[in-house]
Amino acid sequence: MIDPGELERLGSALRLAESALEEALEAAANLGDFDHRFDVPRALGGAQRLIGNAEEAVRAARER
């Protein structure tokens, strides 16, 4: 059985992570292309997709 409290804790942490990534994307956009070796916005976008997947798993678990 899934502990609803821990599920809520996970959901809360994912929301905080999503918010932090949004801030990081804005900061990266404001800095421009500061390092040609890394595509920071693309990497952050990938992290956002992973968090979105985790949030979907949390929603699915809540519906069980």
PDB file of N, CA and C in Angstrom:
ATOM      1  N   MET A   1       0.829  -1.187   0.000  1.00  0.00           N
ATOM      2  CA  MET A   1       0.000   0.000   0.000  1.00  0.00           C
ATOM      3  C   MET A   1       0.876   1.255   0.000  1.00  0.00           C
ATOM      4  N   ILE A   2       0.445   2.236  -0.729  1.00  0.00           N
ATOM      5  CA  ILE A   2       1.188   3.485  -0.839  1.00  0.00           C
ATOM      6  C   ILE A   2       0.772   4.419   0.291  1.00  0.00           C
ATOM      7  N   ASP A   3       1.753   4.950   0.991  1.00  0.00           N
ATOM      8  CA  ASP A   3       1.508   5.882   2.086  1.00  0.00           C
ATOM      9  C   ASP A   3       1.083   7.234   1.501  1.00  0.00           C
ATOM     10  N   PRO A   4      -0.162   7.674   1.742  1.00  0.00           N
ATOM     11  CA  PRO A   4      -0.640   8.942   1.173  1.00  0.00           C
ATOM     12  C   PRO A   4       0.180  10.144   1.624  1.00  0.00           C
ATOM     13  N   GLY A   5       0.673  10.108   2.851  1.00  0.00           N
ATOM     14  CA  GLY A   5       1.496  11.217   3.340  1.00  0.00           C
ATOM     15  C   GLY A   5       2.794  11.343   2.562  1.00  0.00           C
ATOM     16  N   GLU A   6       3.430  10.200   2.325  1.00  0.00           N
ATOM     17  CA  GLU A   6       4.678  10.211   1.549  1.00  0.00           C
ATOM     18  C   GLU A   6       4.412  10.590   0.095  1.00  0.00           C
ATOM     19  N   LEU A   7       3.282  10.176  -0.425  1.00  0.00           N
ATOM     20  CA  LEU A   7       2.910  10.539  -1.787  1.00  0.00           C
ATOM     21  C   LEU A   7       2.724  12.053  -1.895  1.00  0.00           C
ATOM     22  N   GLU A   8       2.090  12.647  -0.903  1.00  0.00           N
ATOM     23  CA  GLU A   8       1.919  14.099  -0.883  1.00  0.00           C
ATOM     24  C   GLU A   8       3.267  14.802  -0.742  1.00  0.00           C
ATOM     25  N   ARG A   9       4.121  14.233   0.086  1.00  0.00           N
ATOM     26  CA  ARG A   9       5.474  14.797   0.258  1.00  0.00           C
ATOM     27  C   ARG A   9       6.241  14.790  -1.064  1.00  0.00           C
ATOM     28  N   LEU A  10       6.145  13.688  -1.788  1.00  0.00           N
ATOM     29  CA  LEU A  10       6.800  13.584  -3.089  1.00  0.00           C
ATOM     30  C   LEU A  10       6.219  14.604  -4.065  1.00  0.00           C
ATOM     31  N   GLY A  11       4.887  14.709  -4.096  1.00  0.00           N
ATOM     32  CA  GLY A  11       4.252  15.679  -4.977  1.00  0.00           C
ATOM     33  C   GLY A  11       4.692  17.094  -4.672  1.00  0.00           C
ATOM     34  N   SER A  12       4.795  17.427  -3.400  1.00  0.00           N
ATOM     35  CA  SER A  12       5.236  18.753  -2.983  1.00  0.00           C
ATOM     36  C   SER A  12       6.672  19.023  -3.420  1.00  0.00           C
ATOM     37  N   ALA A  13       7.537  18.036  -3.238  1.00  0.00           N
ATOM     38  CA  ALA A  13       8.934  18.189  -3.652  1.00  0.00           C
ATOM     39  C   ALA A  13       9.043  18.373  -5.159  1.00  0.00           C
ATOM     40  N   LEU A  14       8.221  17.660  -5.912  1.00  0.00           N
ATOM     41  CA  LEU A  14       8.242  17.801  -7.373  1.00  0.00           C
ATOM     42  C   LEU A  14       7.757  19.185  -7.796  1.00  0.00           C
ATOM     43  N   ARG A  15       6.752  19.715  -7.104  1.00  0.00           N
ATOM     44  CA  ARG A  15       6.288  21.065  -7.424  1.00  0.00           C
ATOM     45  C   ARG A  15       7.380  22.099  -7.145  1.00  0.00           C
ATOM     46  N   LEU A  16       8.097  21.922  -6.051  1.00  0.00           N
ATOM     47  CA  LEU A  16       9.210  22.829  -5.741  1.00  0.00           C
ATOM     48  C   LEU A  16      10.312  22.727  -6.801  1.00  0.00           C
ATOM     49  N   ALA A  17      10.605  21.512  -7.212  1.00  0.00           N
ATOM     50  CA  ALA A  17      11.629  21.308  -8.240  1.00  0.00           C
ATOM     51  C   ALA A  17      11.211  21.959  -9.555  1.00  0.00           C
ATOM     52  N   GLU A  18       9.946  21.829  -9.916  1.00  0.00           N
ATOM     53  CA  GLU A  18       9.445  22.440 -11.149  1.00  0.00           C
ATOM     54  C   GLU A  18       9.590  23.957 -11.080  1.00  0.00           C
ATOM     55  N   SER A  19       9.252  24.516  -9.941  1.00  0.00           N
ATOM     56  CA  SER A  19       9.374  25.963  -9.756  1.00  0.00           C
ATOM     57  C   SER A  19      10.836  26.410  -9.868  1.00  0.00           C
ATOM     58  N   ALA A  20      11.733  25.642  -9.266  1.00  0.00           N
ATOM     59  CA  ALA A  20      13.152  25.971  -9.338  1.00  0.00           C
ATOM     60  C   ALA A  20      13.661  25.899 -10.772  1.00  0.00           C
ATOM     61  N   LEU A  21      13.207  24.915 -11.529  1.00  0.00           N
ATOM     62  CA  LEU A  21      13.630  24.798 -12.919  1.00  0.00           C
ATOM     63  C   LEU A  21      13.107  25.956 -13.762  1.00  0.00           C
ATOM     64  N   GLU A  22      11.901  26.403 -13.481  1.00  0.00           N
ATOM     65  CA  GLU A  22      11.361  27.557 -14.202  1.00  0.00           C
ATOM     66  C   GLU A  22      12.221  28.791 -13.943  1.00  0.00           C
ATOM     67  N   GLU A  23      12.639  28.981 -12.684  1.00  0.00           N
ATOM     68  CA  GLU A  23      13.526  30.096 -12.342  1.00  0.00           C
ATOM     69  C   GLU A  23      14.873  29.955 -13.059  1.00  0.00           C
ATOM     70  N   ALA A  24      15.389  28.738 -13.096  1.00  0.00           N
ATOM     71  CA  ALA A  24      16.669  28.497 -13.757  1.00  0.00           C
ATOM     72  C   ALA A  24      16.574  28.763 -15.251  1.00  0.00           C
ATOM     73  N   LEU A  25      15.473  28.377 -15.873  1.00  0.00           N
ATOM     74  CA  LEU A  25      15.287  28.652 -17.305  1.00  0.00           C
ATOM     75  C   LEU A  25      15.244  30.153 -17.567  1.00  0.00           C
ATOM     76  N   GLU A  26      14.554  30.884 -16.707  1.00  0.00           N
ATOM     77  CA  GLU A  26      14.490  32.340 -16.872  1.00  0.00           C
ATOM     78  C   GLU A  26      15.877  32.960 -16.713  1.00  0.00           C
ATOM     79  N   ALA A  27      16.620  32.510 -15.709  1.00  0.00           N
ATOM     80  CA  ALA A  27      17.972  33.029 -15.505  1.00  0.00           C
ATOM     81  C   ALA A  27      18.871  32.700 -16.695  1.00  0.00           C
ATOM     82  N   ALA A  28      18.761  31.475 -17.208  1.00  0.00           N
ATOM     83  CA  ALA A  28      19.572  31.078 -18.361  1.00  0.00           C
ATOM     84  C   ALA A  28      19.229  31.928 -19.574  1.00  0.00           C
ATOM     85  N   ALA A  29      17.936  32.210 -19.762  1.00  0.00           N
ATOM     86  CA  ALA A  29      17.525  33.047 -20.890  1.00  0.00           C
ATOM     87  C   ALA A  29      18.082  34.454 -20.735  1.00  0.00           C
ATOM     88  N   ASN A  30      18.101  34.963 -19.518  1.00  0.00           N
ATOM     89  CA  ASN A  30      18.627  36.307 -19.268  1.00  0.00           C
ATOM     90  C   ASN A  30      20.134  36.379 -19.488  1.00  0.00           C
ATOM     91  N   LEU A  31      20.832  35.273 -19.247  1.00  0.00           N
ATOM     92  CA  LEU A  31      22.282  35.245 -19.439  1.00  0.00           C
ATOM     93  C   LEU A  31      22.664  35.061 -20.901  1.00  0.00           C
ATOM     94  N   GLY A  32      21.789  34.497 -21.678  1.00  0.00           N
ATOM     95  CA  GLY A  32      22.110  34.225 -23.077  1.00  0.00           C
ATOM     96  C   GLY A  32      22.985  32.985 -23.191  1.00  0.00           C
ATOM     97  N   ASP A  33      23.652  32.852 -24.299  1.00  0.00           N
ATOM     98  CA  ASP A  33      24.487  31.685 -24.567  1.00  0.00           C
ATOM     99  C   ASP A  33      25.867  31.932 -23.959  1.00  0.00           C
ATOM    100  N   PHE A  34      26.000  31.681 -22.652  1.00  0.00           N
ATOM    101  CA  PHE A  34      27.232  32.008 -21.945  1.00  0.00           C
ATOM    102  C   PHE A  34      28.290  30.910 -22.024  1.00  0.00           C
ATOM    103  N   ASP A  35      27.909  29.736 -22.436  1.00  0.00           N
ATOM    104  CA  ASP A  35      28.877  28.646 -22.551  1.00  0.00           C
ATOM    105  C   ASP A  35      28.475  27.776 -23.736  1.00  0.00           C
ATOM    106  N   HIS A  36      29.256  27.822 -24.777  1.00  0.00           N
ATOM    107  CA  HIS A  36      28.913  27.112 -26.009  1.00  0.00           C
ATOM    108  C   HIS A  36      29.054  25.594 -25.880  1.00  0.00           C
ATOM    109  N   ARG A  37      29.696  25.129 -24.823  1.00  0.00           N
ATOM    110  CA  ARG A  37      29.865  23.685 -24.650  1.00  0.00           C
ATOM    111  C   ARG A  37      28.584  23.021 -24.170  1.00  0.00           C
ATOM    112  N   PHE A  38      27.708  23.797 -23.527  1.00  0.00           N
ATOM    113  CA  PHE A  38      26.507  23.225 -22.919  1.00  0.00           C
ATOM    114  C   PHE A  38      25.278  23.972 -23.397  1.00  0.00           C
ATOM    115  N   ASP A  39      24.230  23.244 -23.634  1.00  0.00           N
ATOM    116  CA  ASP A  39      22.941  23.844 -23.988  1.00  0.00           C
ATOM    117  C   ASP A  39      22.089  23.828 -22.722  1.00  0.00           C
ATOM    118  N   VAL A  40      22.274  24.853 -21.892  1.00  0.00           N
ATOM    119  CA  VAL A  40      21.623  24.893 -20.585  1.00  0.00           C
ATOM    120  C   VAL A  40      20.101  24.848 -20.704  1.00  0.00           C
ATOM    121  N   PRO A  41      19.473  25.666 -21.562  1.00  0.00           N
ATOM    122  CA  PRO A  41      18.014  25.588 -21.662  1.00  0.00           C
ATOM    123  C   PRO A  41      17.516  24.199 -22.068  1.00  0.00           C
ATOM    124  N   ARG A  42      18.230  23.551 -22.953  1.00  0.00           N
ATOM    125  CA  ARG A  42      17.822  22.202 -23.377  1.00  0.00           C
ATOM    126  C   ARG A  42      17.931  21.212 -22.222  1.00  0.00           C
ATOM    127  N   ALA A  43      19.021  21.309 -21.459  1.00  0.00           N
ATOM    128  CA  ALA A  43      19.197  20.426 -20.306  1.00  0.00           C
ATOM    129  C   ALA A  43      18.102  20.666 -19.270  1.00  0.00           C
ATOM    130  N   LEU A  44      17.774  21.918 -19.013  1.00  0.00           N
ATOM    131  CA  LEU A  44      16.714  22.237 -18.057  1.00  0.00           C
ATOM    132  C   LEU A  44      15.361  21.755 -18.563  1.00  0.00           C
ATOM    133  N   GLY A  45      15.139  21.880 -19.858  1.00  0.00           N
ATOM    134  CA  GLY A  45      13.899  21.367 -20.442  1.00  0.00           C
ATOM    135  C   GLY A  45      13.774  19.866 -20.267  1.00  0.00           C
ATOM    136  N   GLY A  46      14.883  19.162 -20.417  1.00  0.00           N
ATOM    137  CA  GLY A  46      14.886  17.715 -20.195  1.00  0.00           C
ATOM    138  C   GLY A  46      14.554  17.380 -18.750  1.00  0.00           C
ATOM    139  N   ALA A  47      15.107  18.149 -17.838  1.00  0.00           N
ATOM    140  CA  ALA A  47      14.803  17.933 -16.420  1.00  0.00           C
ATOM    141  C   ALA A  47      13.326  18.204 -16.147  1.00  0.00           C
ATOM    142  N   GLN A  48      12.766  19.217 -16.797  1.00  0.00           N
ATOM    143  CA  GLN A  48      11.343  19.504 -16.623  1.00  0.00           C
ATOM    144  C   GLN A  48      10.485  18.346 -17.114  1.00  0.00           C
ATOM    145  N   ARG A  49      10.874  17.746 -18.221  1.00  0.00           N
ATOM    146  CA  ARG A  49      10.111  16.597 -18.731  1.00  0.00           C
ATOM    147  C   ARG A  49      10.170  15.428 -17.752  1.00  0.00           C
ATOM    148  N   LEU A  50      11.341  15.198 -17.165  1.00  0.00           N
ATOM    149  CA  LEU A  50      11.467  14.116 -16.178  1.00  0.00           C
ATOM    150  C   LEU A  50      10.590  14.382 -14.960  1.00  0.00           C
ATOM    151  N   ILE A  51      10.567  15.615 -14.501  1.00  0.00           N
ATOM    152  CA  ILE A  51       9.722  15.963 -13.361  1.00  0.00           C
ATOM    153  C   ILE A  51       8.254  15.801 -13.743  1.00  0.00           C
ATOM    154  N   GLY A  52       7.901  16.197 -14.953  1.00  0.00           N
ATOM    155  CA  GLY A  52       6.526  16.015 -15.420  1.00  0.00           C
ATOM    156  C   GLY A  52       6.127  14.544 -15.410  1.00  0.00           C
ATOM    157  N   ASN A  53       7.037  13.682 -15.826  1.00  0.00           N
ATOM    158  CA  ASN A  53       6.768  12.235 -15.792  1.00  0.00           C
ATOM    159  C   ASN A  53       6.559  11.753 -14.362  1.00  0.00           C
ATOM    160  N   ALA A  54       7.387  12.231 -13.459  1.00  0.00           N
ATOM    161  CA  ALA A  54       7.249  11.838 -12.052  1.00  0.00           C
ATOM    162  C   ALA A  54       5.939  12.354 -11.471  1.00  0.00           C
ATOM    163  N   GLU A  55       5.555  13.580 -11.828  1.00  0.00           N
ATOM    164  CA  GLU A  55       4.286  14.131 -11.355  1.00  0.00           C
ATOM    165  C   GLU A  55       3.110  13.303 -11.878  1.00  0.00           C
ATOM    166  N   GLU A  56       3.209  12.841 -13.103  1.00  0.00           N
ATOM    167  CA  GLU A  56       2.159  11.991 -13.666  1.00  0.00           C
ATOM    168  C   GLU A  56       2.072  10.674 -12.902  1.00  0.00           C
ATOM    169  N   ALA A  57       3.220  10.122 -12.527  1.00  0.00           N
ATOM    170  CA  ALA A  57       3.215   8.884 -11.740  1.00  0.00           C
ATOM    171  C   ALA A  57       2.572   9.108 -10.376  1.00  0.00           C
ATOM    172  N   VAL A  58       2.811  10.256  -9.776  1.00  0.00           N
ATOM    173  CA  VAL A  58       2.193  10.583  -8.482  1.00  0.00           C
ATOM    174  C   VAL A  58       0.682  10.693  -8.644  1.00  0.00           C
ATOM    175  N   ARG A  59       0.234  11.366  -9.704  1.00  0.00           N
ATOM    176  CA  ARG A  59      -1.215  11.482  -9.948  1.00  0.00           C
ATOM    177  C   ARG A  59      -1.844  10.107 -10.137  1.00  0.00           C
ATOM    178  N   ALA A  60      -1.193   9.264 -10.893  1.00  0.00           N
ATOM    179  CA  ALA A  60      -1.711   7.912 -11.124  1.00  0.00           C
ATOM    180  C   ALA A  60      -1.779   7.124  -9.824  1.00  0.00           C
ATOM    181  N   ALA A  61      -0.776   7.268  -8.982  1.00  0.00           N
ATOM    182  CA  ALA A  61      -0.772   6.555  -7.711  1.00  0.00           C
ATOM    183  C   ALA A  61      -1.887   7.053  -6.795  1.00  0.00           C
ATOM    184  N   ARG A  62      -2.185   8.329  -6.850  1.00  0.00           N
ATOM    185  CA  ARG A  62      -3.274   8.886  -6.026  1.00  0.00           C
ATOM    186  C   ARG A  62      -4.626   8.324  -6.444  1.00  0.00           C
ATOM    187  N   GLU A  63      -4.774   8.020  -7.722  1.00  0.00           N
ATOM    188  CA  GLU A  63      -6.052   7.534  -8.246  1.00  0.00           C
ATOM    189  C   GLU A  63      -6.302   6.061  -7.911  1.00  0.00           C
ATOM    190  N   ARG A  64      -5.305   5.369  -7.450  1.00  0.00           N
ATOM    191  CA  ARG A  64      -5.442   3.935  -7.128  1.00  0.00           C
ATOM    192  C   ARG A  64      -6.238   3.727  -5.887  1.00  0.00           C
TER     193      ARG A  64
END
